[in-house]
Amino acid sequence: MSPLHHSGQVIELTSGRTIFDYADEVRVRVPTSCGRVGDCHECIVEIKQGMEGLSPPTEAESFLSGNYRLACQAAVADPGTDIEFAPLRRQPRILTQATHRDIDPDPLTVRDGDSVTFDGRSVDRYQGSIYGLAIDVGTTTVAMNLVDLESGGTIHTASFENPQKFGGSDVMNRIAYDGGPNQGELRQVMLSAINFEIGEMARSLGLHRRLIYDVVVVANSTMRDLLFRIDVQSIGEKP
């Protein structure tokens, strides 16, 4: 039998086991919300070596091409093949310091006695904290800051590789991908990745995600419109 490689870890292959099974074995967290049946399209992995040793792509993977597979669908067909995979969860370097500016927080979501209000309307009972998320959706990297809306301080920063990479490495390729038969897939994958990261952030900090009341998203025009389900085809046309 040949081995499977991931981040320096090597394990022996067994026919019929999926990449997700091996991800569990090497303790790599891969997003999923469908019980690993191929419905959520969240568990995208890049097969860096050994694609020929895997089972053929299933109908659930029809939106993928190149060296990308769903971890729950890609099973070992030839244990004699060396296989190397990487989930789209690598932690790129991001800029966390910039020119300092003093800005007084003025959020729409505030505490009013025993209530949390949004724009003057009660939305919840105050439970000790009010948080917001600032999300920067870049073409290659997504950065998230958890902010205390009462003090204005940043509580936690996280980042992950943009999971839309399977649709192309630049905005023009992603515009073309979204104009094809899999329109909306890039948006769904991004929403799933953001929700997954929110859950990871809440778990690591020991807080309930319900206490996150506001989300602000910044992005270039293509990343923004893909996320908000706005047609991006005109962005890719020549003037």
PDB file of C-alpha atoms in Angstrom:
ATOM      1  CA  MET A   1       0.000   0.000   0.000  1.00  0.00           C
ATOM      2  CA  SER A   2       1.052   3.584  -0.666  1.00  0.00           C
ATOM      3  CA  PRO A   3       0.754   6.435   1.822  1.00  0.00           C
ATOM      4  CA  LEU A   4      -1.406   9.527   2.037  1.00  0.00           C
ATOM      5  CA  HIS A   5       0.413  12.765   2.839  1.00  0.00           C
ATOM      6  CA  HIS A   6      -0.851  15.875   4.616  1.00  0.00           C
ATOM      7  CA  SER A   7       1.314  18.558   6.249  1.00  0.00           C
ATOM      8  CA  GLY A   8       4.135  16.132   6.936  1.00  0.00           C
ATOM      9  CA  GLN A   9       1.866  13.370   8.257  1.00  0.00           C
ATOM     10  CA  VAL A  10       1.894  10.031   6.433  1.00  0.00           C
ATOM     11  CA  ILE A  11      -0.705   7.262   6.792  1.00  0.00           C
ATOM     12  CA  GLU A  12      -1.336   4.044   4.859  1.00  0.00           C
ATOM     13  CA  LEU A  13      -4.219   3.942   2.385  1.00  0.00           C
ATOM     14  CA  THR A  14      -7.140   1.522   2.391  1.00  0.00           C
ATOM     15  CA  SER A  15      -9.470   1.082  -0.569  1.00  0.00           C
ATOM     16  CA  GLY A  16     -12.938   2.593  -0.118  1.00  0.00           C
ATOM     17  CA  ARG A  17     -12.083   5.124   2.577  1.00  0.00           C
ATOM     18  CA  THR A  18     -12.780   8.768   1.743  1.00  0.00           C
ATOM     19  CA  ILE A  19     -10.487  11.759   2.030  1.00  0.00           C
ATOM     20  CA  PHE A  20     -12.773  12.886   4.862  1.00  0.00           C
ATOM     21  CA  ASP A  21     -11.969   9.674   6.758  1.00  0.00           C
ATOM     22  CA  TYR A  22      -8.264  10.419   6.438  1.00  0.00           C
ATOM     23  CA  ALA A  23      -8.792  14.066   7.402  1.00  0.00           C
ATOM     24  CA  ASP A  24     -10.337  12.797  10.632  1.00  0.00           C
ATOM     25  CA  GLU A  25      -7.364  10.503  11.168  1.00  0.00           C
ATOM     26  CA  VAL A  26      -4.819  13.317  10.853  1.00  0.00           C
ATOM     27  CA  ARG A  27      -7.107  15.639  12.862  1.00  0.00           C
ATOM     28  CA  VAL A  28      -7.754  18.143  10.095  1.00  0.00           C
ATOM     29  CA  ARG A  29     -11.051  19.990  10.451  1.00  0.00           C
ATOM     30  CA  VAL A  30     -12.917  20.138   7.145  1.00  0.00           C
ATOM     31  CA  PRO A  31     -16.187  22.129   6.937  1.00  0.00           C
ATOM     32  CA  THR A  32     -19.431  20.209   6.458  1.00  0.00           C
ATOM     33  CA  SER A  33     -23.072  20.686   7.394  1.00  0.00           C
ATOM     34  CA  CYS A  34     -24.817  17.870   5.496  1.00  0.00           C
ATOM     35  CA  GLY A  35     -23.566  14.796   7.315  1.00  0.00           C
ATOM     36  CA  ARG A  36     -20.945  14.100   4.637  1.00  0.00           C
ATOM     37  CA  VAL A  37     -23.384  13.123   1.897  1.00  0.00           C
ATOM     38  CA  GLY A  38     -22.282  15.686  -0.721  1.00  0.00           C
ATOM     39  CA  ASP A  39     -25.211  18.087  -0.417  1.00  0.00           C
ATOM     40  CA  CYS A  40     -23.589  21.133   1.229  1.00  0.00           C
ATOM     41  CA  HIS A  41     -20.544  21.411  -1.107  1.00  0.00           C
ATOM     42  CA  GLU A  42     -18.435  22.719   1.798  1.00  0.00           C
ATOM     43  CA  CYS A  43     -15.715  20.071   2.127  1.00  0.00           C
ATOM     44  CA  ILE A  44     -13.649  21.096  -0.905  1.00  0.00           C
ATOM     45  CA  VAL A  45     -10.064  19.836  -0.866  1.00  0.00           C
ATOM     46  CA  GLU A  46      -7.222  20.228  -3.336  1.00  0.00           C
ATOM     47  CA  ILE A  47      -5.647  16.959  -4.476  1.00  0.00           C
ATOM     48  CA  LYS A  48      -1.988  17.858  -4.896  1.00  0.00           C
ATOM     49  CA  GLN A  49      -0.925  14.364  -5.929  1.00  0.00           C
ATOM     50  CA  GLY A  50      -2.627  11.096  -6.786  1.00  0.00           C
ATOM     51  CA  MET A  51      -5.920  12.161  -8.379  1.00  0.00           C
ATOM     52  CA  GLU A  52      -5.757   9.004 -10.514  1.00  0.00           C
ATOM     53  CA  GLY A  53      -5.894   6.872  -7.375  1.00  0.00           C
ATOM     54  CA  LEU A  54      -9.300   8.217  -6.329  1.00  0.00           C
ATOM     55  CA  SER A  55     -12.807   7.196  -7.301  1.00  0.00           C
ATOM     56  CA  PRO A  56     -14.394   9.076 -10.249  1.00  0.00           C
ATOM     57  CA  PRO A  57     -16.119  12.391  -9.406  1.00  0.00           C
ATOM     58  CA  THR A  58     -19.759  11.994  -8.409  1.00  0.00           C
ATOM     59  CA  GLU A  59     -22.731  14.057  -9.556  1.00  0.00           C
ATOM     60  CA  ALA A  60     -22.415  16.077  -6.337  1.00  0.00           C
ATOM     61  CA  GLU A  61     -18.985  17.242  -7.565  1.00  0.00           C
ATOM     62  CA  SER A  62     -20.105  18.396 -11.021  1.00  0.00           C
ATOM     63  CA  PHE A  63     -19.406  22.030 -10.116  1.00  0.00           C
ATOM     64  CA  LEU A  64     -15.713  21.275  -9.536  1.00  0.00           C
ATOM     65  CA  SER A  65     -12.919  20.843 -12.044  1.00  0.00           C
ATOM     66  CA  GLY A  66      -9.149  20.476 -12.057  1.00  0.00           C
ATOM     67  CA  ASN A  67      -7.589  19.067  -8.895  1.00  0.00           C
ATOM     68  CA  TYR A  68     -10.514  19.807  -6.576  1.00  0.00           C
ATOM     69  CA  ARG A  69     -12.766  17.201  -4.970  1.00  0.00           C
ATOM     70  CA  LEU A  70     -15.281  16.964  -2.156  1.00  0.00           C
ATOM     71  CA  ALA A  71     -13.631  15.168   0.753  1.00  0.00           C
ATOM     72  CA  CYS A  72     -16.792  13.182   1.458  1.00  0.00           C
ATOM     73  CA  GLN A  73     -17.086  11.926  -2.131  1.00  0.00           C
ATOM     74  CA  ALA A  74     -13.460  11.205  -3.081  1.00  0.00           C
ATOM     75  CA  ALA A  75     -12.659   7.658  -2.004  1.00  0.00           C
ATOM     76  CA  VAL A  76      -9.451   5.702  -2.433  1.00  0.00           C
ATOM     77  CA  ALA A  77      -9.783   3.423  -5.463  1.00  0.00           C
ATOM     78  CA  ASP A  78      -6.137   2.392  -5.823  1.00  0.00           C
ATOM     79  CA  PRO A  79      -4.273   1.996  -2.510  1.00  0.00           C
ATOM     80  CA  GLY A  80      -1.058   1.736  -4.530  1.00  0.00           C
ATOM     81  CA  THR A  81      -1.152   5.443  -5.397  1.00  0.00           C
ATOM     82  CA  ASP A  82       0.569   8.150  -3.362  1.00  0.00           C
ATOM     83  CA  ILE A  83      -2.071  10.766  -2.485  1.00  0.00           C
ATOM     84  CA  GLU A  84      -1.549  14.240  -1.053  1.00  0.00           C
ATOM     85  CA  PHE A  85      -4.411  16.601  -0.212  1.00  0.00           C
ATOM     86  CA  ALA A  86      -4.916  20.027   1.337  1.00  0.00           C
ATOM     87  CA  PRO A  87      -8.206  21.542   2.531  1.00  0.00           C
ATOM     88  CA  LEU A  88      -8.864  25.151   1.546  1.00  0.00           C
ATOM     89  CA  ARG A  89      -8.244  26.246   5.121  1.00  0.00           C
ATOM     90  CA  ARG A  90      -4.647  27.461   5.026  1.00  0.00           C
ATOM     91  CA  GLN A  91      -3.902  30.516   7.145  1.00  0.00           C
ATOM     92  CA  PRO A  92      -2.447  33.252   4.922  1.00  0.00           C
ATOM     93  CA  ARG A  93      -0.572  36.195   6.385  1.00  0.00           C
ATOM     94  CA  ILE A  94      -2.725  39.292   6.770  1.00  0.00           C
ATOM     95  CA  LEU A  95      -2.049  42.900   7.686  1.00  0.00           C
ATOM     96  CA  THR A  96      -3.170  43.504  11.266  1.00  0.00           C
ATOM     97  CA  GLN A  97      -1.500  46.858  11.959  1.00  0.00           C
ATOM     98  CA  ALA A  98      -1.933  50.116  10.088  1.00  0.00           C
ATOM     99  CA  THR A  99      -1.885  53.853  10.675  1.00  0.00           C
ATOM    100  CA  HIS A 100      -3.593  54.524  13.998  1.00  0.00           C
ATOM    101  CA  ARG A 101      -6.772  56.591  14.057  1.00  0.00           C
ATOM    102  CA  ASP A 102      -8.994  57.330  17.053  1.00  0.00           C
ATOM    103  CA  ILE A 103     -12.609  56.682  16.107  1.00  0.00           C
ATOM    104  CA  ASP A 104     -15.416  56.810  18.646  1.00  0.00           C
ATOM    105  CA  PRO A 105     -17.661  53.755  18.276  1.00  0.00           C
ATOM    106  CA  ASP A 106     -21.204  54.619  17.213  1.00  0.00           C
ATOM    107  CA  PRO A 107     -22.922  51.282  16.543  1.00  0.00           C
ATOM    108  CA  LEU A 108     -26.589  50.877  15.691  1.00  0.00           C
ATOM    109  CA  THR A 109     -26.769  47.929  18.095  1.00  0.00           C
ATOM    110  CA  VAL A 110     -26.460  49.128  21.704  1.00  0.00           C
ATOM    111  CA  ARG A 111     -27.499  48.276  25.231  1.00  0.00           C
ATOM    112  CA  ASP A 112     -30.579  50.034  26.584  1.00  0.00           C
ATOM    113  CA  GLY A 113     -31.148  48.930  30.160  1.00  0.00           C
ATOM    114  CA  ASP A 114     -31.877  45.206  30.103  1.00  0.00           C
ATOM    115  CA  SER A 115     -32.354  45.150  26.341  1.00  0.00           C
ATOM    116  CA  VAL A 116     -30.223  45.091  23.216  1.00  0.00           C
ATOM    117  CA  THR A 117     -31.616  47.522  20.667  1.00  0.00           C
ATOM    118  CA  PHE A 118     -30.952  47.950  16.959  1.00  0.00           C
ATOM    119  CA  ASP A 119     -31.662  51.413  15.606  1.00  0.00           C
ATOM    120  CA  GLY A 120     -33.886  52.045  18.624  1.00  0.00           C
ATOM    121  CA  ARG A 121     -35.827  48.762  18.357  1.00  0.00           C
ATOM    122  CA  SER A 122     -35.446  46.039  20.988  1.00  0.00           C
ATOM    123  CA  VAL A 123     -34.056  42.841  19.441  1.00  0.00           C
ATOM    124  CA  ASP A 124     -32.891  40.811  22.438  1.00  0.00           C
ATOM    125  CA  ARG A 125     -32.362  40.677  26.178  1.00  0.00           C
ATOM    126  CA  TYR A 126     -28.936  41.977  27.224  1.00  0.00           C
ATOM    127  CA  GLN A 127     -26.749  39.003  28.163  1.00  0.00           C
ATOM    128  CA  GLY A 128     -23.506  40.676  29.160  1.00  0.00           C
ATOM    129  CA  SER A 129     -21.893  41.387  25.790  1.00  0.00           C
ATOM    130  CA  ILE A 130     -22.687  42.814  22.359  1.00  0.00           C
ATOM    131  CA  TYR A 131     -20.411  41.728  19.519  1.00  0.00           C
ATOM    132  CA  GLY A 132     -20.074  42.541  15.853  1.00  0.00           C
ATOM    133  CA  LEU A 133     -18.096  41.050  12.989  1.00  0.00           C
ATOM    134  CA  ALA A 134     -15.994  42.947  10.454  1.00  0.00           C
ATOM    135  CA  ILE A 135     -15.293  40.735   7.436  1.00  0.00           C
ATOM    136  CA  ASP A 136     -12.905  41.551   4.588  1.00  0.00           C
ATOM    137  CA  VAL A 137     -13.570  39.245   1.642  1.00  0.00           C
ATOM    138  CA  GLY A 138     -10.507  39.314  -0.589  1.00  0.00           C
ATOM    139  CA  THR A 139      -9.909  37.385  -3.779  1.00  0.00           C
ATOM    140  CA  THR A 140      -7.342  35.141  -2.071  1.00  0.00           C
ATOM    141  CA  THR A 141      -7.888  35.719   1.662  1.00  0.00           C
ATOM    142  CA  VAL A 142     -10.838  36.311   3.977  1.00  0.00           C
ATOM    143  CA  ALA A 143     -10.126  38.141   7.245  1.00  0.00           C
ATOM    144  CA  MET A 144     -12.535  38.408  10.174  1.00  0.00           C
ATOM    145  CA  ASN A 145     -12.405  40.626  13.263  1.00  0.00           C
ATOM    146  CA  LEU A 146     -14.678  40.064  16.238  1.00  0.00           C
ATOM    147  CA  VAL A 147     -15.396  43.459  17.790  1.00  0.00           C
ATOM    148  CA  ASP A 148     -16.858  44.405  21.178  1.00  0.00           C
ATOM    149  CA  LEU A 149     -19.513  46.916  20.118  1.00  0.00           C
ATOM    150  CA  GLU A 150     -19.640  48.455  23.597  1.00  0.00           C
ATOM    151  CA  SER A 151     -15.933  49.285  23.856  1.00  0.00           C
ATOM    152  CA  GLY A 152     -14.953  49.271  20.192  1.00  0.00           C
ATOM    153  CA  GLY A 153     -12.086  46.884  20.909  1.00  0.00           C
ATOM    154  CA  THR A 154     -11.087  43.969  18.678  1.00  0.00           C
ATOM    155  CA  ILE A 155     -11.505  40.700  20.563  1.00  0.00           C
ATOM    156  CA  HIS A 156     -10.262  38.182  18.022  1.00  0.00           C
ATOM    157  CA  THR A 157      -8.855  38.051  14.494  1.00  0.00           C
ATOM    158  CA  ALA A 158      -9.032  35.083  12.132  1.00  0.00           C
ATOM    159  CA  SER A 159      -8.302  34.487   8.470  1.00  0.00           C
ATOM    160  CA  PHE A 160      -8.655  31.725   5.920  1.00  0.00           C
ATOM    161  CA  GLU A 161      -8.014  31.109   2.262  1.00  0.00           C
ATOM    162  CA  ASN A 162     -10.875  32.176   0.004  1.00  0.00           C
ATOM    163  CA  PRO A 163     -12.659  28.867  -0.715  1.00  0.00           C
ATOM    164  CA  GLN A 164     -13.818  30.105  -4.139  1.00  0.00           C
ATOM    165  CA  LYS A 165     -10.385  29.224  -5.518  1.00  0.00           C
ATOM    166  CA  PHE A 166     -11.829  26.243  -7.387  1.00  0.00           C
ATOM    167  CA  GLY A 167     -13.687  28.755  -9.602  1.00  0.00           C
ATOM    168  CA  GLY A 168     -10.464  30.469 -10.653  1.00  0.00           C
ATOM    169  CA  SER A 169      -7.561  32.337  -9.083  1.00  0.00           C
ATOM    170  CA  ASP A 170      -8.682  35.810 -10.200  1.00  0.00           C
ATOM    171  CA  VAL A 171     -11.921  37.769 -10.473  1.00  0.00           C
ATOM    172  CA  MET A 172     -12.250  37.361 -14.252  1.00  0.00           C
ATOM    173  CA  ASN A 173     -12.236  33.570 -13.983  1.00  0.00           C
ATOM    174  CA  ARG A 174     -14.757  33.660 -11.150  1.00  0.00           C
ATOM    175  CA  ILE A 175     -17.044  35.952 -13.138  1.00  0.00           C
ATOM    176  CA  ALA A 176     -16.890  33.445 -15.986  1.00  0.00           C
ATOM    177  CA  TYR A 177     -17.532  30.552 -13.593  1.00  0.00           C
ATOM    178  CA  ASP A 178     -20.575  32.272 -12.065  1.00  0.00           C
ATOM    179  CA  GLY A 179     -21.957  32.879 -15.550  1.00  0.00           C
ATOM    180  CA  GLY A 180     -21.966  29.155 -16.252  1.00  0.00           C
ATOM    181  CA  PRO A 181     -24.255  26.317 -15.173  1.00  0.00           C
ATOM    182  CA  ASN A 182     -23.107  26.511 -11.535  1.00  0.00           C
ATOM    183  CA  GLN A 183     -24.283  30.066 -10.864  1.00  0.00           C
ATOM    184  CA  GLY A 184     -24.569  30.740  -7.133  1.00  0.00           C
ATOM    185  CA  GLU A 185     -22.109  28.013  -6.124  1.00  0.00           C
ATOM    186  CA  LEU A 186     -19.338  30.519  -5.321  1.00  0.00           C
ATOM    187  CA  ARG A 187     -21.703  32.424  -3.038  1.00  0.00           C
ATOM    188  CA  GLN A 188     -22.850  29.312  -1.217  1.00  0.00           C
ATOM    189  CA  VAL A 189     -19.299  28.113  -0.636  1.00  0.00           C
ATOM    190  CA  MET A 190     -18.303  31.511   0.778  1.00  0.00           C
ATOM    191  CA  LEU A 191     -21.311  31.684   3.111  1.00  0.00           C
ATOM    192  CA  SER A 192     -20.570  28.176   4.351  1.00  0.00           C
ATOM    193  CA  ALA A 193     -16.916  29.042   5.001  1.00  0.00           C
ATOM    194  CA  ILE A 194     -17.834  32.217   6.899  1.00  0.00           C
ATOM    195  CA  ASN A 195     -20.406  30.378   9.019  1.00  0.00           C
ATOM    196  CA  PHE A 196     -17.885  27.638   9.738  1.00  0.00           C
ATOM    197  CA  GLU A 197     -15.269  30.183  10.828  1.00  0.00           C
ATOM    198  CA  ILE A 198     -17.796  31.974  13.054  1.00  0.00           C
ATOM    199  CA  GLY A 199     -18.493  28.666  14.764  1.00  0.00           C
ATOM    200  CA  GLU A 200     -14.778  27.975  15.213  1.00  0.00           C
ATOM    201  CA  MET A 201     -14.242  31.468  16.609  1.00  0.00           C
ATOM    202  CA  ALA A 202     -17.139  31.168  19.051  1.00  0.00           C
ATOM    203  CA  ARG A 203     -15.982  27.730  20.183  1.00  0.00           C
ATOM    204  CA  SER A 204     -12.391  28.836  20.786  1.00  0.00           C
ATOM    205  CA  LEU A 205     -13.498  31.890  22.777  1.00  0.00           C
ATOM    206  CA  GLY A 206     -16.246  30.099  24.686  1.00  0.00           C
ATOM    207  CA  LEU A 207     -18.982  32.515  23.630  1.00  0.00           C
ATOM    208  CA  HIS A 208     -22.379  31.988  22.038  1.00  0.00           C
ATOM    209  CA  ARG A 209     -22.606  33.079  18.412  1.00  0.00           C
ATOM    210  CA  ARG A 210     -26.031  34.529  19.244  1.00  0.00           C
ATOM    211  CA  LEU A 211     -24.194  37.432  20.911  1.00  0.00           C
ATOM    212  CA  ILE A 212     -22.907  38.535  17.482  1.00  0.00           C
ATOM    213  CA  TYR A 213     -25.537  41.061  16.424  1.00  0.00           C
ATOM    214  CA  ASP A 214     -23.922  43.013  13.586  1.00  0.00           C
ATOM    215  CA  VAL A 215     -21.885  42.023  10.536  1.00  0.00           C
ATOM    216  CA  VAL A 216     -20.116  44.452   8.200  1.00  0.00           C
ATOM    217  CA  VAL A 217     -18.568  43.128   4.974  1.00  0.00           C
ATOM    218  CA  VAL A 218     -16.052  44.898   2.738  1.00  0.00           C
ATOM    219  CA  ALA A 219     -14.763  43.534  -0.556  1.00  0.00           C
ATOM    220  CA  ASN A 220     -13.865  44.447  -4.092  1.00  0.00           C
ATOM    221  CA  SER A 221     -16.841  44.820  -6.413  1.00  0.00           C
ATOM    222  CA  THR A 222     -16.722  41.252  -7.731  1.00  0.00           C
ATOM    223  CA  MET A 223     -16.348  39.554  -4.345  1.00  0.00           C
ATOM    224  CA  ARG A 224     -19.057  41.812  -2.905  1.00  0.00           C
ATOM    225  CA  ASP A 225     -21.594  41.174  -5.651  1.00  0.00           C
ATOM    226  CA  LEU A 226     -20.988  37.427  -5.643  1.00  0.00           C
ATOM    227  CA  LEU A 227     -21.682  37.368  -1.903  1.00  0.00           C
ATOM    228  CA  PHE A 228     -24.856  39.447  -2.146  1.00  0.00           C
ATOM    229  CA  ARG A 229     -26.223  37.547  -5.157  1.00  0.00           C
ATOM    230  CA  ILE A 230     -25.843  40.448  -7.584  1.00  0.00           C
ATOM    231  CA  ASP A 231     -25.142  39.648 -11.230  1.00  0.00           C
ATOM    232  CA  VAL A 232     -21.402  40.114 -11.844  1.00  0.00           C
ATOM    233  CA  GLN A 233     -21.349  39.531 -15.603  1.00  0.00           C
ATOM    234  CA  SER A 234     -21.262  43.240 -16.499  1.00  0.00           C
ATOM    235  CA  ILE A 235     -18.100  43.681 -14.383  1.00  0.00           C
ATOM    236  CA  GLY A 236     -16.245  41.318 -16.709  1.00  0.00           C
ATOM    237  CA  GLU A 237     -17.280  43.060 -19.926  1.00  0.00           C
ATOM    238  CA  LYS A 238     -15.129  45.523 -21.839  1.00  0.00           C
ATOM    239  CA  PRO A 239     -16.432  49.121 -21.669  1.00  0.00           C
TER     240      PRO A 239
END
